[in-house]
Short mmCIF file of C-alpha atoms in Angstrom, two decimals:
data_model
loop_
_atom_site.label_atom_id
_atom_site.label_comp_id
_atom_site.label_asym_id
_atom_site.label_seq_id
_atom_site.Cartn_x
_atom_site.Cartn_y
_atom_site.Cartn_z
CA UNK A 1 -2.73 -25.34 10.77
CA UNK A 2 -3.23 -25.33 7.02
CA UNK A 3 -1.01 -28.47 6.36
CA UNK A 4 -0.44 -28.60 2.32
CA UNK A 5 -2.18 -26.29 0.30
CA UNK A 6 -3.14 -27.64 -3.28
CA UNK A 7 -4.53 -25.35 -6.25
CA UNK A 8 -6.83 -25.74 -7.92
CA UNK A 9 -8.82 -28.49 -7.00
CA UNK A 10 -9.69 -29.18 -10.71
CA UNK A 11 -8.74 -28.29 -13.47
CA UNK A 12 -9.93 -29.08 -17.26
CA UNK A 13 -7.51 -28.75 -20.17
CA UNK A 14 -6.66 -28.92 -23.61
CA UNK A 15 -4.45 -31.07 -25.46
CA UNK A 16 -1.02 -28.69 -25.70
CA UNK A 17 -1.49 -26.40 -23.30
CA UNK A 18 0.01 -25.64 -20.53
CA UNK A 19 -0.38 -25.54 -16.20
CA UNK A 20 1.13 -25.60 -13.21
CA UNK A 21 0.24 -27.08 -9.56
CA UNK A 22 0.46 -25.34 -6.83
CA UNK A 23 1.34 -26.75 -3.23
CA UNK A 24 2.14 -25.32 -0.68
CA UNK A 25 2.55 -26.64 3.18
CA UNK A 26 3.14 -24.29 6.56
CA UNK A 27 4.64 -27.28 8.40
CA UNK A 28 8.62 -26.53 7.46
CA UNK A 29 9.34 -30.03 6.25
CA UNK A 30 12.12 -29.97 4.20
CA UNK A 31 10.55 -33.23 1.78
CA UNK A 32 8.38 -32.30 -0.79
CA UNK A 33 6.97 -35.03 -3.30
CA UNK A 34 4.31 -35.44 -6.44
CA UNK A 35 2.39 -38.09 -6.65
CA UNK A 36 -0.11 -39.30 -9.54
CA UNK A 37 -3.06 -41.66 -8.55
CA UNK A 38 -4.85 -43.52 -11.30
CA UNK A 39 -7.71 -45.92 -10.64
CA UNK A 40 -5.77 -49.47 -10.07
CA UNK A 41 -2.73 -48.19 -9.97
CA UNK A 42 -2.07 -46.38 -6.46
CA UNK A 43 0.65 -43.49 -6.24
CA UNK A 44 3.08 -43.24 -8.70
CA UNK A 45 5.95 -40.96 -7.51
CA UNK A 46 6.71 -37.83 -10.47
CA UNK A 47 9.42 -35.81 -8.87
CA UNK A 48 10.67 -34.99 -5.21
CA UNK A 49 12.96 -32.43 -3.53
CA UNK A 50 14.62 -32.96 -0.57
CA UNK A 51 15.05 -29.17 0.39
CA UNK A 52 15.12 -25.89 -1.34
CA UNK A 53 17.01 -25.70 -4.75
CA UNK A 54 17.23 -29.71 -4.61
CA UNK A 55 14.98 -31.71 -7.00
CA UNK A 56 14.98 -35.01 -8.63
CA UNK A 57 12.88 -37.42 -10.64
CA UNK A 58 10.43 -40.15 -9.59
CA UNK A 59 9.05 -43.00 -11.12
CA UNK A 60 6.69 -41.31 -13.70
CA UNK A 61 8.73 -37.80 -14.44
CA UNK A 62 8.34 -37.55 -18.06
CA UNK A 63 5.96 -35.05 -19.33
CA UNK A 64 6.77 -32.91 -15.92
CA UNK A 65 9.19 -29.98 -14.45
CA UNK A 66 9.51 -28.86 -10.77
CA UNK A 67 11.27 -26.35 -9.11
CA UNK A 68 11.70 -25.87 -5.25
CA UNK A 69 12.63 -22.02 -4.72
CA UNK A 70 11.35 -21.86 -1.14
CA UNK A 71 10.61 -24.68 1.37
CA UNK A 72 7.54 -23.64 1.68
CA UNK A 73 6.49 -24.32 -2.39
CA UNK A 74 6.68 -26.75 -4.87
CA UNK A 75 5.26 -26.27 -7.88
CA UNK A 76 4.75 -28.85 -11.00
CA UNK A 77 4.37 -27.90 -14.30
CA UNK A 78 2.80 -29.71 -17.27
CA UNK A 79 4.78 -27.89 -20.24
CA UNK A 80 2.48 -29.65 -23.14
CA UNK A 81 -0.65 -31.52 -21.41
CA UNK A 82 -1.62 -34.94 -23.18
CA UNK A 83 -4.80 -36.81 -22.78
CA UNK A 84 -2.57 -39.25 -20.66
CA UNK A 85 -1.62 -37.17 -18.07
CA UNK A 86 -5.47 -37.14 -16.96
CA UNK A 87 -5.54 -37.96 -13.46
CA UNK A 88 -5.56 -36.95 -9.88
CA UNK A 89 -2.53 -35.36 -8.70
CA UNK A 90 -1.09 -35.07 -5.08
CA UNK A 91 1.43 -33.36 -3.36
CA UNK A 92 3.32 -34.40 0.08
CA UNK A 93 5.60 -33.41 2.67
CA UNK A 94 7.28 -35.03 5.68
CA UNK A 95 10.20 -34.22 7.71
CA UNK A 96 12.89 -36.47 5.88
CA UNK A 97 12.98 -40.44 4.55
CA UNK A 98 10.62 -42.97 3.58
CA UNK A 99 9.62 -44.09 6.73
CA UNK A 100 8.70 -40.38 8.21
CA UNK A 101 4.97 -39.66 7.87
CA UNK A 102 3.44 -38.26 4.71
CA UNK A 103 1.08 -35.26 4.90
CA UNK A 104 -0.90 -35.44 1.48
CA UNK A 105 -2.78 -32.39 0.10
CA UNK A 106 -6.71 -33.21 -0.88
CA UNK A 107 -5.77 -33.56 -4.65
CA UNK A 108 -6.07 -31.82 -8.25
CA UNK A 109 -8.72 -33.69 -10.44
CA UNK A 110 -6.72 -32.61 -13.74
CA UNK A 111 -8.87 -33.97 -16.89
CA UNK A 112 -6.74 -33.33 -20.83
CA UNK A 113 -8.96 -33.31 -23.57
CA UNK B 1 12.16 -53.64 -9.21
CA UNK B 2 10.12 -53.62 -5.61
CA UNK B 3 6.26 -53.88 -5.99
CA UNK B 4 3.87 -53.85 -3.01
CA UNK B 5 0.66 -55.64 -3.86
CA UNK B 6 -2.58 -55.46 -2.36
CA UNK B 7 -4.85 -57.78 -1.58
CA UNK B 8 -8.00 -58.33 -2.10
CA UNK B 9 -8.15 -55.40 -4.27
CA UNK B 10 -11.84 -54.40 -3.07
CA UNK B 11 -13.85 -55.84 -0.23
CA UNK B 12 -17.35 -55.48 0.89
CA UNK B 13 -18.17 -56.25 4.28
CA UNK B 14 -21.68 -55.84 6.71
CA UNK B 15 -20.81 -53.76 9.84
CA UNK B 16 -19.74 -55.69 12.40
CA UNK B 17 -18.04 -58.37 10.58
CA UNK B 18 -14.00 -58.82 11.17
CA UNK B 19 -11.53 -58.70 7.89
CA UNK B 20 -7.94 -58.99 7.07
CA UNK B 21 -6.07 -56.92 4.06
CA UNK B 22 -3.00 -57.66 2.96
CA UNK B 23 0.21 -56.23 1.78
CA UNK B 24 2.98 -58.52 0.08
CA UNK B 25 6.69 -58.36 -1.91
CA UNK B 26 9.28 -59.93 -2.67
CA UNK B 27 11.72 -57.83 -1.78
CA UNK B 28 12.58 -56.50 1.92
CA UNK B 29 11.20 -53.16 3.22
CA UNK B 30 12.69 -51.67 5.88
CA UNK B 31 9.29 -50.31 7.36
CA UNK B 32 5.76 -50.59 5.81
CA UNK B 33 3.19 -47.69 6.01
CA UNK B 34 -0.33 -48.00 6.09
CA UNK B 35 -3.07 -44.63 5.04
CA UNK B 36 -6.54 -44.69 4.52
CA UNK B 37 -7.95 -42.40 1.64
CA UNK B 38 -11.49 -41.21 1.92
CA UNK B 39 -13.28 -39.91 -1.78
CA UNK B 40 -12.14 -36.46 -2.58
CA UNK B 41 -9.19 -36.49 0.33
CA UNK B 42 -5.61 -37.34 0.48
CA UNK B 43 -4.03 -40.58 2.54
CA UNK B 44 -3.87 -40.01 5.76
CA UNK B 45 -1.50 -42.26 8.06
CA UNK B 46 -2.52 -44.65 10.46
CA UNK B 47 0.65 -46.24 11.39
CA UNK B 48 4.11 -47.16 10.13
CA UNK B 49 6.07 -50.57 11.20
CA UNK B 50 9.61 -50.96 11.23
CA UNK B 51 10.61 -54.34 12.91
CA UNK B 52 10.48 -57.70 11.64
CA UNK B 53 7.66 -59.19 13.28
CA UNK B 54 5.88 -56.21 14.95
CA UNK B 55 2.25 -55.63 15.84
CA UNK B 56 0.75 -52.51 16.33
CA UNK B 57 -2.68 -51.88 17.60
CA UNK B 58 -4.97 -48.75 16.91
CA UNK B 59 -8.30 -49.73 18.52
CA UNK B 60 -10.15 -51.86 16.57
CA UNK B 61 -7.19 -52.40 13.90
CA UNK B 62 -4.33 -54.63 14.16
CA UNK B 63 -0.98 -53.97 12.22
CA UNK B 64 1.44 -56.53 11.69
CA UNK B 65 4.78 -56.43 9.84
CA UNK B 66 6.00 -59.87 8.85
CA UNK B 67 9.09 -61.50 10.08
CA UNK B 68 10.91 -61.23 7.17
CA UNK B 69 9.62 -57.67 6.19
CA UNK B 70 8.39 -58.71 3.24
CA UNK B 71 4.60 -58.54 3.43
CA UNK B 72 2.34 -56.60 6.04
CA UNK B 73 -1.50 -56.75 7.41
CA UNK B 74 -4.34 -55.24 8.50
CA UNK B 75 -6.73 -56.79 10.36
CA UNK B 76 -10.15 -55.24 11.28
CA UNK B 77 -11.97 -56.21 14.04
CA UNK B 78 -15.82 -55.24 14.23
CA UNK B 79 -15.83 -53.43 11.18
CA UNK B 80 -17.63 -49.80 11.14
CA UNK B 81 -19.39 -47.70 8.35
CA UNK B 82 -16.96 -45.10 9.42
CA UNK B 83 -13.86 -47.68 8.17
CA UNK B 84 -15.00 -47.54 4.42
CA UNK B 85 -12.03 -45.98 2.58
CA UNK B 86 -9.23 -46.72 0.36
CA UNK B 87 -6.33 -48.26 2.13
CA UNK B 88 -3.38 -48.21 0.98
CA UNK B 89 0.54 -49.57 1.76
CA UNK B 90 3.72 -48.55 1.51
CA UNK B 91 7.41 -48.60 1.72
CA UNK B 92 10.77 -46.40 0.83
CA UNK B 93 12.96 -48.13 -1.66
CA UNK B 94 15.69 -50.05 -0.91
CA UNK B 95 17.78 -48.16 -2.73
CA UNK B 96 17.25 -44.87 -2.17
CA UNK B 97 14.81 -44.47 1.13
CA UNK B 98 13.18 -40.83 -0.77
CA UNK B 99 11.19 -42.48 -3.18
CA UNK B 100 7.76 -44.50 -1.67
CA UNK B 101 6.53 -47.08 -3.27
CA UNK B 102 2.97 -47.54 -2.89
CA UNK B 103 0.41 -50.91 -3.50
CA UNK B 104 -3.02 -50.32 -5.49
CA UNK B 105 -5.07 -50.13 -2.12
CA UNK B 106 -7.88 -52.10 -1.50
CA UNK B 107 -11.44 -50.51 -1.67
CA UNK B 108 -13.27 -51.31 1.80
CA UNK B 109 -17.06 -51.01 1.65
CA UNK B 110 -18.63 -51.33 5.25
CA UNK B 111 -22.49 -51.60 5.14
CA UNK B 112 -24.79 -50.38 7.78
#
């Protein structure tokens, strides 16, 4: 069992351009979530979908779009990267609510120069 | 707004020794969860509480959620090389159960 698939594993941009995430997870959990970690600061919530075609913003969702075609994708896009969105990004699924497990991906190491 | 913090925020230990992290708020939660992160990995689960007042064990770690389920702990007995990681809490909002809220972790540094 894969679990959730993140790509790529790092990633090095310029100030401007533009990326997206990739995750994807073979376990058919309907709750798909993006997560930001920055040293001191834990995981900050961007956006979440509870099922396909259903998205909506976290804590941190300025700066980033997501779309949930599929259950099986979620992809989030940085339209214009800035020097502050320079961190580690993760992606998660579980079965439903808060309290179900979380399966994280390993992580994108995203660095904006 | 609901904040988990951590405490301490990093810890290091020699193997063997016994330690206690903790998790506080103060709002409610209606369940706490705790993950370990290792470098270069995601957070992996270890357990989730739900009732006021329960203790969970998973072998040589203790869980406990407090009465009021407002702060949580984790207490390591006989502390391994193999328990250095980042561990972290946390809890769904109260106000819409989607969206976890997480605590800063604390670093855990076991020495041989």
């Amino acid at each position: 069992n894969a679990g959730v698939t993140q790509t790529p594993k790092f990633q090095v941009l310029k100030t401007g351009q533009s990326m997206t995430l990739q995750c994807a997870q073979d376990m058919n959990h309907e709750y798909m979530s993006w997560y930001r970690q920055d040293p001191g600061m834990g995981l900050r919530l961007i956006h979440y979908s509870v099922g396909a075609g259903i998205t909506d913003q976290g804590e941190v969702p300025n700066g980033y779009n997501v779309s949930r075609s599929t259950t099986e994708d979620f992809p989030l896009r940085l339209l214009s990267a800035a020097p502050s969105q320079t961190s580690v990004y993760f992606c998660a699924s579980s079965y439903g609510q808060g309290y179900q497990p979380q399966h994280f991906g390993d992580g994108t190491r995203l660095s904006i120069l | 707004t609901q904040l988990l913090e951590q405490s301490p925020q990093f810890l290091s230990i020699q193997e063997g020794e016994n330690l206690t992290v903790y998790c506080n708020s103060s709002s409610v939660f209606s369940s706490l969860q705790w993950y370990r992160q290792e470098p270069g990995e995601g957070p992996v689960l270890l357990v989730t509480v739900v009732t006021g007042g329960e203790v969970k064990k998973l072998k040589r770690l203790t869980f406990q959620f407090g009465d009021a389920r407002k702060d949580s702990s984790l207490h390591i007995t006989a502390a391994q090389p193999g328990d250095t990681g980042l561990y972290l809490c946390a809890g769904p909002r109260m106000d819409s159960s989607y969206k976890l809220i997480f605590g800063s972790g604390t670093r855990l540094l076991v020495r041989p």
